[in-house]
XYZ file of C-alpha atoms in Angstrom:
277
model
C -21.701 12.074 -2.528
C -22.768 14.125 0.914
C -20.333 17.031 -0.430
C -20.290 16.855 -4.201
C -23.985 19.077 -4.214
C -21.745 22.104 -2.422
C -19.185 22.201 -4.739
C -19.553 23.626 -8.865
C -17.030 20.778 -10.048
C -15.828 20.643 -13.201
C -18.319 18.717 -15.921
C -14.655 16.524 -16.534
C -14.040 12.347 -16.127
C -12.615 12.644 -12.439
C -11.460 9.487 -10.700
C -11.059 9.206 -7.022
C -8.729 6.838 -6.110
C -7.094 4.918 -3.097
C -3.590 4.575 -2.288
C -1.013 2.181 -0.071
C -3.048 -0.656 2.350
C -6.366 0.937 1.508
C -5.621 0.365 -2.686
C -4.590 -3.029 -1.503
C -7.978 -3.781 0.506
C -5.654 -4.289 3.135
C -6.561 -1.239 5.482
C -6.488 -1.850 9.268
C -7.828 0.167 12.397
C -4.465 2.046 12.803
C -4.596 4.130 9.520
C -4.305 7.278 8.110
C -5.206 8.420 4.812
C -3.584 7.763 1.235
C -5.760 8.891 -1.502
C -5.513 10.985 -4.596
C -7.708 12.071 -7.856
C -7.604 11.462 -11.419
C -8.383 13.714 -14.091
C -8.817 14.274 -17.874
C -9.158 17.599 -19.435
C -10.416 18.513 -22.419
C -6.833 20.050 -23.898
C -3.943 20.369 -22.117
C -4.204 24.050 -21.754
C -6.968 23.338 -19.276
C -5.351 21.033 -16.996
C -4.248 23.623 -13.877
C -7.339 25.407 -14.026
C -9.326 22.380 -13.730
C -7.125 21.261 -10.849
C -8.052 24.278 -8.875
C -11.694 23.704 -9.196
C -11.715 20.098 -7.957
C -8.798 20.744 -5.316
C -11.544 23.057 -2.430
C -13.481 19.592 -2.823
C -10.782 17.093 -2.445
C -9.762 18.712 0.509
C -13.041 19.058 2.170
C -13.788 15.323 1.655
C -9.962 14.994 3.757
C -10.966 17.045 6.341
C -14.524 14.936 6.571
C -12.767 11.840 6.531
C -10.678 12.506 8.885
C -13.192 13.840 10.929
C -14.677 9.858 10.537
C -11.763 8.595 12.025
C -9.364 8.653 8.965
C -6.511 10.427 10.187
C -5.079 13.027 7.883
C -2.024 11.845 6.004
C 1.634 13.314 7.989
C 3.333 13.243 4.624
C 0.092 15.078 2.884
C -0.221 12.173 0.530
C -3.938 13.177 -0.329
C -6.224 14.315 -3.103
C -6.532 17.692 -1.158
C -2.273 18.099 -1.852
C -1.797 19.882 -5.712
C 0.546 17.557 -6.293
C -1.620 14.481 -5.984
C -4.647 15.813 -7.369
C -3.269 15.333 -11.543
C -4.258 14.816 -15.206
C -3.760 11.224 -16.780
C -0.916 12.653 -18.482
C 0.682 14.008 -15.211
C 0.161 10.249 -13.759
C 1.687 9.072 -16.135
C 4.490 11.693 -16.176
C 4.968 11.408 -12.335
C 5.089 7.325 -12.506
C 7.665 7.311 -15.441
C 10.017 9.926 -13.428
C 10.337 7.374 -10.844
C 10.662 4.352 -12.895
C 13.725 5.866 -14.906
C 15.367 7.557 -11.527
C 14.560 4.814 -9.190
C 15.986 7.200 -6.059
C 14.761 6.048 -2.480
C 12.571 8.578 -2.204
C 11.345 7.282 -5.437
C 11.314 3.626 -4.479
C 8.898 4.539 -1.869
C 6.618 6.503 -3.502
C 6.485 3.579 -6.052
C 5.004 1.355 -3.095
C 2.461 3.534 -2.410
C 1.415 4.924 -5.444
C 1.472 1.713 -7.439
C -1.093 0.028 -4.958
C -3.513 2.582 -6.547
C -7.297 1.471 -6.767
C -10.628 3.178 -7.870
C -13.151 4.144 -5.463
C -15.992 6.755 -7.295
C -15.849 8.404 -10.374
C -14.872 7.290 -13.956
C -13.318 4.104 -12.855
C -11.774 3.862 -16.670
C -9.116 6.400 -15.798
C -7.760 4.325 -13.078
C -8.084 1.463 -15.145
C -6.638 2.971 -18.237
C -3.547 3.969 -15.891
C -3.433 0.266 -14.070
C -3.255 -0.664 -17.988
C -0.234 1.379 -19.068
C 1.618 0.559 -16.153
C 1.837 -2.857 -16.599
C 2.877 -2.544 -19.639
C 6.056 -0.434 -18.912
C 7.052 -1.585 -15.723
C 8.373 -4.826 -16.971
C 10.293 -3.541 -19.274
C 12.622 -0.918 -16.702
C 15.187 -3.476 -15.632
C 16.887 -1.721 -12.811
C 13.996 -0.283 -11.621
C 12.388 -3.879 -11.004
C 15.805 -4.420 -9.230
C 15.792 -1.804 -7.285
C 12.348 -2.301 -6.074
C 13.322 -6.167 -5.291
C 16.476 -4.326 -3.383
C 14.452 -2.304 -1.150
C 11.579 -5.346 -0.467
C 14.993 -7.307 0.714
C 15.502 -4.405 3.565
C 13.188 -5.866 5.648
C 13.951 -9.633 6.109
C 11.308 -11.480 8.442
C 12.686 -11.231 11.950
C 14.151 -15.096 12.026
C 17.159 -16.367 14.027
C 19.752 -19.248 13.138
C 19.689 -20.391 16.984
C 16.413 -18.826 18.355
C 12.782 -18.435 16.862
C 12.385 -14.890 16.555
C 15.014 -11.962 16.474
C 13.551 -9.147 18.796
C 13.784 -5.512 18.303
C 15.546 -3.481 20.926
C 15.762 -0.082 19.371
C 12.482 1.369 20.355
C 12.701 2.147 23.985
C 9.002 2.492 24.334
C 8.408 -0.812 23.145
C 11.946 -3.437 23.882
C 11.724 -6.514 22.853
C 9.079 -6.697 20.456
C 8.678 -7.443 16.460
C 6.802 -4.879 14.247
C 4.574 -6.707 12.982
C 3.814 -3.750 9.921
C 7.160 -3.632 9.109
C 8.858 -7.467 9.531
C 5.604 -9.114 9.188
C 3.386 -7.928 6.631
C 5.711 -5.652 4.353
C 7.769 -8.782 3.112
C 4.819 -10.318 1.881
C 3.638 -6.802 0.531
C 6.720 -5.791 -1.053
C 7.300 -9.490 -2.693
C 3.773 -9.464 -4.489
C 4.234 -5.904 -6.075
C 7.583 -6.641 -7.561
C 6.097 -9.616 -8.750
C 3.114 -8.492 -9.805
C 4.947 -5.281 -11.651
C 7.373 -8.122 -13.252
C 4.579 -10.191 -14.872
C 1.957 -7.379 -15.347
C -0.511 -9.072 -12.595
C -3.142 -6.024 -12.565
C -4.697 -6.888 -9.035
C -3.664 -4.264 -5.926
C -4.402 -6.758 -3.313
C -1.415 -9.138 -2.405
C -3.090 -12.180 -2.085
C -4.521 -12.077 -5.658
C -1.240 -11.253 -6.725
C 0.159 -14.052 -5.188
C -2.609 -16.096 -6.868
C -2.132 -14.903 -10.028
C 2.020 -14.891 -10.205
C 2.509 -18.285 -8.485
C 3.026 -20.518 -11.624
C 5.245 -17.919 -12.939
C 7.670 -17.926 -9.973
C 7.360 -21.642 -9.363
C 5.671 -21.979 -6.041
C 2.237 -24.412 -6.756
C -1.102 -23.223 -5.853
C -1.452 -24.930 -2.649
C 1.960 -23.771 -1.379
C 0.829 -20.436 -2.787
C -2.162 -20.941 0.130
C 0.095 -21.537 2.403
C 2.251 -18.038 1.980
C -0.956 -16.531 1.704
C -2.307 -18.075 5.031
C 0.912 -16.713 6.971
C 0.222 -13.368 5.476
C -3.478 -13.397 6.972
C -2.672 -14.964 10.351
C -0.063 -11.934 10.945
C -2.962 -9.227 9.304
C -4.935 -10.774 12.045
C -2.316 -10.458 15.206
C -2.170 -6.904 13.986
C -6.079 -6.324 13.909
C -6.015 -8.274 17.608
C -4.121 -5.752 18.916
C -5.562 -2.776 17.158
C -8.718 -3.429 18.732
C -7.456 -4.487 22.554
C -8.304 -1.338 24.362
C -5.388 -2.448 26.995
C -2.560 -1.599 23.736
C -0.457 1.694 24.582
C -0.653 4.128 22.074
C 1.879 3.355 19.211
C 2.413 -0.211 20.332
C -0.654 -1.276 17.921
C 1.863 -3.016 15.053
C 4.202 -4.454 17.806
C 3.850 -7.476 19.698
C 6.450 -9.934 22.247
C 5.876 -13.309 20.181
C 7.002 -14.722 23.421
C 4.062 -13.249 25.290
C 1.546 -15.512 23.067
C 0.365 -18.534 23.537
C 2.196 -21.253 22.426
C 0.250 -22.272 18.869
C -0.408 -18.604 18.055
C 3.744 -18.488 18.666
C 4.262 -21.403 16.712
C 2.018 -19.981 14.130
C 3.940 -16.835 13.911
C 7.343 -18.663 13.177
C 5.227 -20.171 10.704
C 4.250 -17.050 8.820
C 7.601 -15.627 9.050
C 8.878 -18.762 7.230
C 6.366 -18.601 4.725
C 7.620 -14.555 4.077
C 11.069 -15.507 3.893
C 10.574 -18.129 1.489
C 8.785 -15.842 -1.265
């Protein structure tokens, strides 16, 4: 809204939408941004030339946000990047590419980009998108398996003898768990595939929980439960986000063995609750 009265924008439905954690509502203080824009020309004939007018505005609202404290995105996944800045039709085009050639690099746009939410604009194109999508992502087989594949990669970090298996491979930080990547991403992972599977239109992975759990056989209140592991380890992550005494890249890792003994006890907990959806 502060920039829109600088810019001579197209007189066009244009959505602006949000991507990854912040399309889930699940943003935390260590963040950069995913965001993108959604379009519908008049003809098709007009589609690039309308790109080009809203693309000097997309990427001055980056450059603001990140300016706010929104980091710019390392992979350029932003509204201010051509190739995120798209018709419908491209949307479309772009999301049926990587359901049909499920490739990794495919796979992993699919987590992002399917997370997708509207934030101003003509909310009806985000919603007209949400729409389609869950109506052919159920019905792309080995793309569903695929994308249950890659959610499998990252098992909660759970020993047979002891309560946690520790991560040595990051010399700055030895013996410690990502919490991102072995703590929330299960959960994460498991609600879009299920949510793509039964055509749940909610972004946010609690909802989806809610609204899948009869259909893969966990009851409500056990559905709570997964749901309350998945918050207690969004909020370890947000407690160390916000000490001022965590090293620079360490804010997703903790020791568990360095907590107190009922957030500890907790964690096990949560990590139980992951590997069992």
């Amino acid at each position: 809204e502060l920039l829109l009265p600088r810019f001579d924008l197209p007189k066009v439905p244009t959505c602006w939408i949000a991507l990854g954690s912040e399309g889930r509502f699940e943003q935390t203080l260590s963040t950069d941004q995913d965001n993108g824009i959604i379009f519908e020309p008049p003809e098709e004939s007009a589609t690039d030339a309308i790109r080009q007018r809203l693309l000097p505005f997309a990427q001055a609202v980056n450059k603001v946000l990140d300016a706010c404290g929104f980091p710019l995105c390392r992979g350029e996944i932003m509204a201010g990047n051509p190739q995120w800045c798209l018709s419908l039709d491209e949307w479309r085009g772009k999301f049926v590419d990587w359901i049909v050639r499920p490739t990794p690099e495919a796979l992993l746009n699919a987590t992002i980009f399917f997370d997708f939410r509207p934030l101003y604009g003509d909310e009806w194109l985000a919603e007209r998108l949400r729409s389609w999508l869950s109506t052919v992502a159920p019905t792309n087989a080995m793309f569903l398996v695929h994308m249950a594949g890659n959610a499998l990669t990252c098992r909660p970090p759970l020993g047979t003898l002891r309560d946690f298996v520790l991560d040595s491979s990051d010399k700055a930080f030895p013996r410690t768990i990502n919490l991102k990547m072995y703590g929330s991403r299960p959960f994460v992972d498991a609600a879009r595939v299920f949510s793509l599977i039964f055509g749940a239109n909610h972004t946010n992975t609690a909802e989806r929980l809610r609204m899948v759990g009869d259909r893969i056989g966990i009851p409500a209140d056990d559905i709570d439960g997964v749901i309350s592991g998945f918050y207690f380890i969004h909020m370890l992550r947000l407690r160390r986000q916000i000490d001022p005494a965590t090293p620079p890249g360490g804010e997703n890792r903790v020791n568990p063995y360095r907590l107190n003994e009922m957030d500890r006890r907790m964690l096990a907990e949560a990590f139980r609750q992951a590997r069992k959806l």
